[in-house]
GROMACS .gro file of C-alpha atoms in nm:
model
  353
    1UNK     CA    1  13.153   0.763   0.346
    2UNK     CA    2  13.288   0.859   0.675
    3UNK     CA    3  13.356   1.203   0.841
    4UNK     CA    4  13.722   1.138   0.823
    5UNK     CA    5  13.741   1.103   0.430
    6UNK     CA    6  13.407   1.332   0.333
    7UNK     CA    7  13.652   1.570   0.194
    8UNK     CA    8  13.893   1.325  -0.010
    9UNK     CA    9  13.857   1.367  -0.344
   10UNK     CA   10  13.848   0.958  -0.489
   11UNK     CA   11  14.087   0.794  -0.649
   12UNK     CA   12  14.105   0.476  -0.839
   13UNK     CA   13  13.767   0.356  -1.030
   14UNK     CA   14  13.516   0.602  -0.896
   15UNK     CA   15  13.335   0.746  -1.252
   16UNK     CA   16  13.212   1.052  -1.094
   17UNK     CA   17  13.515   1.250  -1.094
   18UNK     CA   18  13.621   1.488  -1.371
   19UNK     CA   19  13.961   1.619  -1.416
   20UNK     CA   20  14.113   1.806  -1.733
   21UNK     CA   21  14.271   1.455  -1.825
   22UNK     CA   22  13.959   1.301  -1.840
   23UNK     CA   23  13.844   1.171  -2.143
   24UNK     CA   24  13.511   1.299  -2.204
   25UNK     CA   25  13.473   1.678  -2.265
   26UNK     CA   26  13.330   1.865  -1.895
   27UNK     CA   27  12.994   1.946  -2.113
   28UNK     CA   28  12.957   1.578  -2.204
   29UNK     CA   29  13.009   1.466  -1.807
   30UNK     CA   30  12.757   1.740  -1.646
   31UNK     CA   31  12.565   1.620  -1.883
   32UNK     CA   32  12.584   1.238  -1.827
   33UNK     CA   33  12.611   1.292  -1.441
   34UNK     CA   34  12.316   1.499  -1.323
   35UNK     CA   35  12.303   1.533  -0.972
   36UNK     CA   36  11.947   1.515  -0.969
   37UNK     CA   37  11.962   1.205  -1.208
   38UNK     CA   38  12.249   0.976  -0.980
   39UNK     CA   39  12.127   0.807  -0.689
   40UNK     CA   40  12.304   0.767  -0.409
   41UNK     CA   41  12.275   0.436  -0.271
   42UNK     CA   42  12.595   0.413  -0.034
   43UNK     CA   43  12.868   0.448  -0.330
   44UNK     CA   44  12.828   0.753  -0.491
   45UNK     CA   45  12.718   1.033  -0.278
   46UNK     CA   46  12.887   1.284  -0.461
   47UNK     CA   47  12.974   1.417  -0.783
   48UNK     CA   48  13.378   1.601  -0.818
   49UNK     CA   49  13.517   1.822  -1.101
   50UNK     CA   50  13.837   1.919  -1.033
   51UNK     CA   51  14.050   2.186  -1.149
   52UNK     CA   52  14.390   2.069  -1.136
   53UNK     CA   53  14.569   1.850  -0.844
   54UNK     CA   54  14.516   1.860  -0.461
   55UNK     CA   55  14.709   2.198  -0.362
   56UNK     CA   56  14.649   2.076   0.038
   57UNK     CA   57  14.998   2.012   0.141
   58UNK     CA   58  14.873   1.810   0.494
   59UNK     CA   59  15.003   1.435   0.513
   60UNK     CA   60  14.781   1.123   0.627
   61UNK     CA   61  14.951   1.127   1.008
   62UNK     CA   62  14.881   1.523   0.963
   63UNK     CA   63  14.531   1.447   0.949
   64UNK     CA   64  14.567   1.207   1.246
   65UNK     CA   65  14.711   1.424   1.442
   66UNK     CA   66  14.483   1.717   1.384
   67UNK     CA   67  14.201   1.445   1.492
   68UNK     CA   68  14.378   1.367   1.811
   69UNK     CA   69  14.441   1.727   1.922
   70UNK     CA   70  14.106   1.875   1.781
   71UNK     CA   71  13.944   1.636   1.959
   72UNK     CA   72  14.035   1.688   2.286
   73UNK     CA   73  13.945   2.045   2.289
   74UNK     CA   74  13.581   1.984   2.130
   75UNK     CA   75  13.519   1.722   2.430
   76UNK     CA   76  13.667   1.987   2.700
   77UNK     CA   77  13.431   2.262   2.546
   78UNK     CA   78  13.149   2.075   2.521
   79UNK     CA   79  13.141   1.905   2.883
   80UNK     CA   80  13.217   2.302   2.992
   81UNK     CA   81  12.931   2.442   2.802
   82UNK     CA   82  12.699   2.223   2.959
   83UNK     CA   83  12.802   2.256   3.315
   84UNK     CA   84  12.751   2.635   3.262
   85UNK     CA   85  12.394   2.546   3.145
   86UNK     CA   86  12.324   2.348   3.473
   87UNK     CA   87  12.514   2.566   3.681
   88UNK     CA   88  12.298   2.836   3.869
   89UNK     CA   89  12.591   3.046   3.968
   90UNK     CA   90  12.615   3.164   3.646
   91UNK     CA   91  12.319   3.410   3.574
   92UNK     CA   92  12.100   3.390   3.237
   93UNK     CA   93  12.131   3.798   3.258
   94UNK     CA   94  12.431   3.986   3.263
   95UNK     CA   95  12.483   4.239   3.565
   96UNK     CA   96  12.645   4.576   3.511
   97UNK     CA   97  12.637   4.630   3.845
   98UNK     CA   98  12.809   4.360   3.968
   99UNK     CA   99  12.971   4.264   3.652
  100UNK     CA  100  12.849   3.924   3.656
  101UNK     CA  101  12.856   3.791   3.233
  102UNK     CA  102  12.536   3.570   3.139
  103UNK     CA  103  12.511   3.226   3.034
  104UNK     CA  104  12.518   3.339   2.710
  105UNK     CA  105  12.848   3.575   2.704
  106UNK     CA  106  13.025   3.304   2.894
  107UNK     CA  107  12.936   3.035   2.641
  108UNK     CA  108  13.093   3.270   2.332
  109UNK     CA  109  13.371   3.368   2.524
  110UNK     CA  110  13.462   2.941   2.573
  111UNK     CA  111  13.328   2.908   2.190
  112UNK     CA  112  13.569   3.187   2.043
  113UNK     CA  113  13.880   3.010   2.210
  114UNK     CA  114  13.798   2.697   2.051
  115UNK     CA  115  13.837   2.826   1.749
  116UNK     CA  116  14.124   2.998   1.768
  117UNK     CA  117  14.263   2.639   1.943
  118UNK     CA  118  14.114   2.520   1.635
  119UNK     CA  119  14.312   2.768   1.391
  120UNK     CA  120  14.613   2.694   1.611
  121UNK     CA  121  14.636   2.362   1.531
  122UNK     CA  122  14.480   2.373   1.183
  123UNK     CA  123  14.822   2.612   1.118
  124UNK     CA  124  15.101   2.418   1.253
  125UNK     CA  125  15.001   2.076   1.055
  126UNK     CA  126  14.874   2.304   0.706
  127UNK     CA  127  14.518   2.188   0.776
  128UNK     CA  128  14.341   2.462   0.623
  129UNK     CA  129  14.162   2.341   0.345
  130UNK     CA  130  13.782   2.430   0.363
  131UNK     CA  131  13.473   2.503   0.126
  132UNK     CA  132  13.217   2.732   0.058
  133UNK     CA  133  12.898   2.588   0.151
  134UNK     CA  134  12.540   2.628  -0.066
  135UNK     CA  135  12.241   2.461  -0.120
  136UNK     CA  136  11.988   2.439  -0.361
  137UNK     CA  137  11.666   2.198  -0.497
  138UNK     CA  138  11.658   1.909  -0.679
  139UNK     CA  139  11.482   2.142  -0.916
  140UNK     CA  140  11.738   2.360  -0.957
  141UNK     CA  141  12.020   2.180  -0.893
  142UNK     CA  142  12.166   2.044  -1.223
  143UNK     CA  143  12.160   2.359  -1.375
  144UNK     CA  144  12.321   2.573  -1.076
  145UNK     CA  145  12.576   2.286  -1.025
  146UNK     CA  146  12.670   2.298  -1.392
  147UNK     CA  147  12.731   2.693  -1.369
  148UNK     CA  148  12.942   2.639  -1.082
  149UNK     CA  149  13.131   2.344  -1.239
  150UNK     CA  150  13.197   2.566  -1.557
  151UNK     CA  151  13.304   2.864  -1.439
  152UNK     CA  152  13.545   2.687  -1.196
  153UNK     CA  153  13.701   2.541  -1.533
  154UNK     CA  154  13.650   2.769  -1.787
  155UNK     CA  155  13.516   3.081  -1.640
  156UNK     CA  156  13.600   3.332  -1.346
  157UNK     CA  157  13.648   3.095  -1.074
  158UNK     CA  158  13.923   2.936  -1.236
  159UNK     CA  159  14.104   3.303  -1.132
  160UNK     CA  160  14.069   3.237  -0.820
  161UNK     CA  161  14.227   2.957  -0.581
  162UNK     CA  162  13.917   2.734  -0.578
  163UNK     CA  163  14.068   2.388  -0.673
  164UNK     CA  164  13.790   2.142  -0.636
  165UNK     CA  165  13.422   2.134  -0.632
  166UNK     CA  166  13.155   1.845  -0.572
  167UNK     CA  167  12.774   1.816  -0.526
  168UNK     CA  168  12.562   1.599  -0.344
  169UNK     CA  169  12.367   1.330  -0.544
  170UNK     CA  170  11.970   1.230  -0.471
  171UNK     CA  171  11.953   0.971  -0.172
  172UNK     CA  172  11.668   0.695  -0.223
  173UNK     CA  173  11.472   0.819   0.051
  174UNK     CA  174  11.483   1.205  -0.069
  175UNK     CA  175  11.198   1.395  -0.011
  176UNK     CA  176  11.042   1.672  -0.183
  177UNK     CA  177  11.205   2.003   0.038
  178UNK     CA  178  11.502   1.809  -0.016
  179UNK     CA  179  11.824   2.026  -0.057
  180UNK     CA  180  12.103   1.953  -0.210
  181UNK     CA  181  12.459   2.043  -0.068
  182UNK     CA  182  12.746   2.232  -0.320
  183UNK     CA  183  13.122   2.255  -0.204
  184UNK     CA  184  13.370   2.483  -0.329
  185UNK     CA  185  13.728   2.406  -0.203
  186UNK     CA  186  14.004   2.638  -0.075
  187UNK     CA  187  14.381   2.517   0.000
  188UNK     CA  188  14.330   2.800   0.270
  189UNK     CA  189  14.010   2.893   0.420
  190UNK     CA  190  14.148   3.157   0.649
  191UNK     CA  191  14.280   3.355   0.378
  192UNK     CA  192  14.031   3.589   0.363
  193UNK     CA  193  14.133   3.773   0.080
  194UNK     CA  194  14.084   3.424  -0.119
  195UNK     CA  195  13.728   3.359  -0.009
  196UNK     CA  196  13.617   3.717  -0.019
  197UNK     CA  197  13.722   3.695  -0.411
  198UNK     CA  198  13.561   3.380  -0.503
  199UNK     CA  199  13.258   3.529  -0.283
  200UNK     CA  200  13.244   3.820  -0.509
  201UNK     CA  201  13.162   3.596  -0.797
  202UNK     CA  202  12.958   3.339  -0.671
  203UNK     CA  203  12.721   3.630  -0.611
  204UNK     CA  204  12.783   3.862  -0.867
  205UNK     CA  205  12.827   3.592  -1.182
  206UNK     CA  206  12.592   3.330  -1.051
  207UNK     CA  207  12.365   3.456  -0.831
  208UNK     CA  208  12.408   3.198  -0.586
  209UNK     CA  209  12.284   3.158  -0.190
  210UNK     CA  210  12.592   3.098   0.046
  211UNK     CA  211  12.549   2.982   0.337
  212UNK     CA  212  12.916   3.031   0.498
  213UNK     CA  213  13.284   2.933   0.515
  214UNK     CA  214  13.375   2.556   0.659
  215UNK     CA  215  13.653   2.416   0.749
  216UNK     CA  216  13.781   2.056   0.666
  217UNK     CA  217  13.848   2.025   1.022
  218UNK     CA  218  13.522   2.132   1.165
  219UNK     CA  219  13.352   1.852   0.900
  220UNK     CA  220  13.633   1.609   1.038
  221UNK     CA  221  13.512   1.683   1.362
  222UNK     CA  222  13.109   1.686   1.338
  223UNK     CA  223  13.040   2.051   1.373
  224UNK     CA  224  12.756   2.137   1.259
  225UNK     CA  225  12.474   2.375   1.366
  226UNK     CA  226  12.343   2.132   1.607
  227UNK     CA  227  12.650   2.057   1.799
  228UNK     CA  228  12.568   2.018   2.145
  229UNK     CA  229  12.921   2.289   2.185
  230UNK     CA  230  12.730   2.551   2.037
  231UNK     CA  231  13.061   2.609   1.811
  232UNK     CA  232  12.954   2.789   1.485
  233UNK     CA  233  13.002   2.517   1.211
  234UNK     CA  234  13.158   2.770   0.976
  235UNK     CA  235  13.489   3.017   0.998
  236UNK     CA  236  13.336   3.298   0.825
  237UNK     CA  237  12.995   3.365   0.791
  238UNK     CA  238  12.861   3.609   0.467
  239UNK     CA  239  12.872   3.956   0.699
  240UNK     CA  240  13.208   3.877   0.840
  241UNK     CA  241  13.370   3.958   0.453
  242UNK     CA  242  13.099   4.190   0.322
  243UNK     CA  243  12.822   4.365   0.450
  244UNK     CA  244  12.468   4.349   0.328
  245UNK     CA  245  12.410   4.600   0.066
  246UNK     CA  246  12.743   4.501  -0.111
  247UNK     CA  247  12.618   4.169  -0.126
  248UNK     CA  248  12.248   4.241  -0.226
  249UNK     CA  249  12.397   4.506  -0.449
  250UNK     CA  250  12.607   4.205  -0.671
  251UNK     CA  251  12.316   4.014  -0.656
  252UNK     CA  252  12.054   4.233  -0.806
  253UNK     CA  253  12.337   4.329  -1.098
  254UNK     CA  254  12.351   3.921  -1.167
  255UNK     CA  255  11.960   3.914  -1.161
  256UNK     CA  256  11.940   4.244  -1.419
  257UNK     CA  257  12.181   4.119  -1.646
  258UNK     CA  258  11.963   3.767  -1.626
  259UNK     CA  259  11.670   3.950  -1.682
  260UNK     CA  260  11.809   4.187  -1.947
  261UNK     CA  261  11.983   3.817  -2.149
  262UNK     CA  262  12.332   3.940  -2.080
  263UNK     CA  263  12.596   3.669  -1.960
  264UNK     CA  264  12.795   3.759  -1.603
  265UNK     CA  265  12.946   3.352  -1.627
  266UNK     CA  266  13.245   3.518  -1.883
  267UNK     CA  267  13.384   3.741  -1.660
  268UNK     CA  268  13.490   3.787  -1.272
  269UNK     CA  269  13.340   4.078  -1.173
  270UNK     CA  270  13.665   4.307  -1.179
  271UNK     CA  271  13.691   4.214  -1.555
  272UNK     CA  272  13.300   4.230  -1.652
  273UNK     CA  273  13.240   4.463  -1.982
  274UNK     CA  274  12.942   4.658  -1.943
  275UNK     CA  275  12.877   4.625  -2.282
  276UNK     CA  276  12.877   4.273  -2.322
  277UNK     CA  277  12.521   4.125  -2.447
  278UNK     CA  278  12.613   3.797  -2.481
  279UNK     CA  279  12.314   3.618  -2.410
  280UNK     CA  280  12.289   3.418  -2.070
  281UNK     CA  281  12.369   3.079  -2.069
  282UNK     CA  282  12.285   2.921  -1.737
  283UNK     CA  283  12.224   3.045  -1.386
  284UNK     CA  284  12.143   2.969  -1.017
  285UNK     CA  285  11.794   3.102  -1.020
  286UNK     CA  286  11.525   3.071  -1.202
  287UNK     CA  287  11.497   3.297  -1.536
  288UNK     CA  288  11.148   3.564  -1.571
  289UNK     CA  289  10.859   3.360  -1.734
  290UNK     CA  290  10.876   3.397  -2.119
  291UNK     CA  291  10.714   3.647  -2.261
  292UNK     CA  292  10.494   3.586  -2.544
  293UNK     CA  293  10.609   3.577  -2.882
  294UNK     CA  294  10.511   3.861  -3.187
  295UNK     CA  295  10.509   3.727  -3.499
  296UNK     CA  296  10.795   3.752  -3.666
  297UNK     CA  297  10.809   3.807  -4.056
  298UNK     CA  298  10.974   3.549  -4.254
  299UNK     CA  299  11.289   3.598  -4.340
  300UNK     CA  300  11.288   3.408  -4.649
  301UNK     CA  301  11.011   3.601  -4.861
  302UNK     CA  302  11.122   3.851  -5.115
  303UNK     CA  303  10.978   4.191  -5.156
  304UNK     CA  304  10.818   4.085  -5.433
  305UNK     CA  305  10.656   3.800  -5.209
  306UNK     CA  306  10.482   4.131  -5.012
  307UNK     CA  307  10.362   4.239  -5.296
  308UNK     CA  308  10.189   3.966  -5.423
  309UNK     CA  309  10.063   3.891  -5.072
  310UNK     CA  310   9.934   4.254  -5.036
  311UNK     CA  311   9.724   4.230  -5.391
  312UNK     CA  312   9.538   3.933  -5.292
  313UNK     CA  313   9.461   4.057  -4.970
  314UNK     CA  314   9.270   4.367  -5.163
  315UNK     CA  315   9.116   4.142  -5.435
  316UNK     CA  316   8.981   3.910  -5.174
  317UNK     CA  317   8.856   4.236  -4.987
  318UNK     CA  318   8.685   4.322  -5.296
  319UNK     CA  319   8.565   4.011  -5.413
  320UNK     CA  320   8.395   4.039  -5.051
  321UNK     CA  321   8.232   4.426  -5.048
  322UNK     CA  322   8.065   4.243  -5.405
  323UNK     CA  323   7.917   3.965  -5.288
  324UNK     CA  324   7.820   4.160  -4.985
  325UNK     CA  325   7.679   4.412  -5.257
  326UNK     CA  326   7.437   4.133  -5.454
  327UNK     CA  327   7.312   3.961  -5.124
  328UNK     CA  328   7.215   4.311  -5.024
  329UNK     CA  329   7.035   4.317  -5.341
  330UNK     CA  330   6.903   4.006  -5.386
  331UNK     CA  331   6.719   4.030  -5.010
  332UNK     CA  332   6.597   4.367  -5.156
  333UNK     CA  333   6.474   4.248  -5.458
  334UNK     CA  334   6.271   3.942  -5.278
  335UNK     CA  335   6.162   4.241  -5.017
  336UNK     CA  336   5.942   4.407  -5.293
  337UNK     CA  337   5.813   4.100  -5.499
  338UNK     CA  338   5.701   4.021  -5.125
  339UNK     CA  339   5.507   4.329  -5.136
  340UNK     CA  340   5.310   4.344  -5.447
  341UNK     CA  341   5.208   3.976  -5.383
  342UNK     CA  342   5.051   4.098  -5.108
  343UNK     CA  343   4.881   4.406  -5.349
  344UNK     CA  344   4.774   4.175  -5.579
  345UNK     CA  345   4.472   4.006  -5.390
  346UNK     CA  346   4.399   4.299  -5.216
  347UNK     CA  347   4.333   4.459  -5.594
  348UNK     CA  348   4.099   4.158  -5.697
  349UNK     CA  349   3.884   4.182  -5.363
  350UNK     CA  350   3.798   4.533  -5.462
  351UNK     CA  351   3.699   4.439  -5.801
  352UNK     CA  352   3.466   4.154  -5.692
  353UNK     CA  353   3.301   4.388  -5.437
   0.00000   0.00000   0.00000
């Protein structure tokens, strides 16, 4: 699959793509479709369920277009941002003195107008569909996919504008670090509002790791984090909509309720009852190790059961003090015959003498 259709959703024959109007029930296709179970080998490298139809408004020559023009302005960055690398003009320090910027400030300076060009452009042709990005192991995977999956259908992400989501299957060649790559869709990535919602409960119901905001563009174009442009690969990074204890802080009330078996999958987190105890049904990370079991009385035995159970435990107690009792005995009993054969030869060596 190529850059320029990563982000179509398939059409026609391709079997792993659910939609409400498929025929099989969403339980019964995470189920049949694991991504840790399909392997990719050229045809299926990823996994959709969608919630209703494509909201992105662009056309096909929209797309072409956005190429053409997006283009240009990644090439004229790049080429720039190298000739400030080479060029010694331009200091690697800043000087206050002479205000001369570094290497460095003139490199974000050239970055940040790319991406408003990028915006620009990604505006005037309605090509502002992006995703959430996250990753997780092949370990984990099925089981944080099929949260996500869910709750975009039947849960609190289907309250927000999240449309689409997909998953990464296992290549052939996958190692064992490898990470798998989760996308939830936006008709409009740079409404922040809209991601900052859907942010709240990826972390706060699920628990998840995000690792930033991408475009559709920026994946049409090959940003990534090792462009040689140095152009972030995503629009908004997790500090740009919330800062660090409000994101820790909705994390470690997802990982008490987990540990305390309460669900946070039912509810965004504006809606969440406190005094829900639903039990948890799946999550992104892994749950405490079990605790060992007590015994638990059975629940079919009648009082009457007790009390039979309780009288045989004292008879066999005291069927045990009495044969304790006549060992004790008997050993005593063999103690002294012991002894007075030993007085009886003693007695007829006196007489003889």
């Amino acid at each position: 699959m190529t850059k320029a259709n990563e982000d179509a959703i398939p059409e026609g024959d391709y079997k792993y793509v659910w939609t409400p109007t498929s025929n099989v029930p969403l339980d019964d296709f995470l189920s049949k479709y694991k991504p840790s179970m399909v392997e990719n080998d050229g045809t299926k490298p990823w996994i959709w369920v969608r919630k209703g139809g494509d909201t992105r408004s662009f056309t096909p020559a929209d797309e072409i277009a956005v190429l053409e023009e997006s283009s240009k302005i990644l090439t004229e960055i790049t080429d720039q941002i190298e000739n400030i690398k080479n060029d010694p003009s331009i200091p690697t320090r800043s000087n206050k003195k002479t205000g001369a910027k570094s290497k460095k400030e003139v490199r974000e300076e050239l970055q940040r107008d790319a991406r408003e060009r990028f915006e620009e452009i990604a505006r005037k042709y309605k090509y502002l569909c992006g995703k959430w990005l996250m990753f997780a192991s092949t370990e984990k995977i099925d089981m944080i996919w099929s949260s996500l999956a869910t709750s975009l259908i039947n849960g609190p992400l289907a309250d927000t504008d999240a449309f689409c989501a997909k998953v990464a299957t296992t290549p052939r060649d996958a190692n064992p670090n490898h990470l798998h790559v989760i996308c939830l869709y936006f008709p409009d990535v740079y409404n922040k509002d809209a991601v900052t919602k859907a942010m709240k409960i990826l972390l706060r119901n699920h628990g998840f790791n995000l690792s930033g905001v991408k475009s559709d563009m920026y994946t049409l174009l090959g940003i990534d984090s090792k462009h040689p442009s140095g152009i972030p690969s995503t629009i908004w990074k997790n500090k740009d909509l919330m800062d660090d204890k409000e994101i820790q802080a909705l994390k470690d009330a997802f990982f008490a309720e987990l540990k305390g078996g309460k669900s946070s999958i039912a509810q965004s987190p504006d809606k969440a009852d406190p005094n829900d105890k639903k039990p948890m049904d799946v999550s992104a990370a892994s749950a405490d190790k079990p605790k060992t079991k007590r015994k638990q009385k059975d629940i079919f035995a009648s009082d009457d059961d007790d009390d039979n159970d309780g009288e045989q435990k004292r008879r066999a107690e005291l069927m045990q003090k009495k044969k304790a009792t006549a060992v004790s005995k008997r050993r005593s009993d063999k103690d002294k015959d012991s002894d007075e054969d030993q007085e009886k030869p003693k007695r007829k060596a006196a007489r003889r003498s």
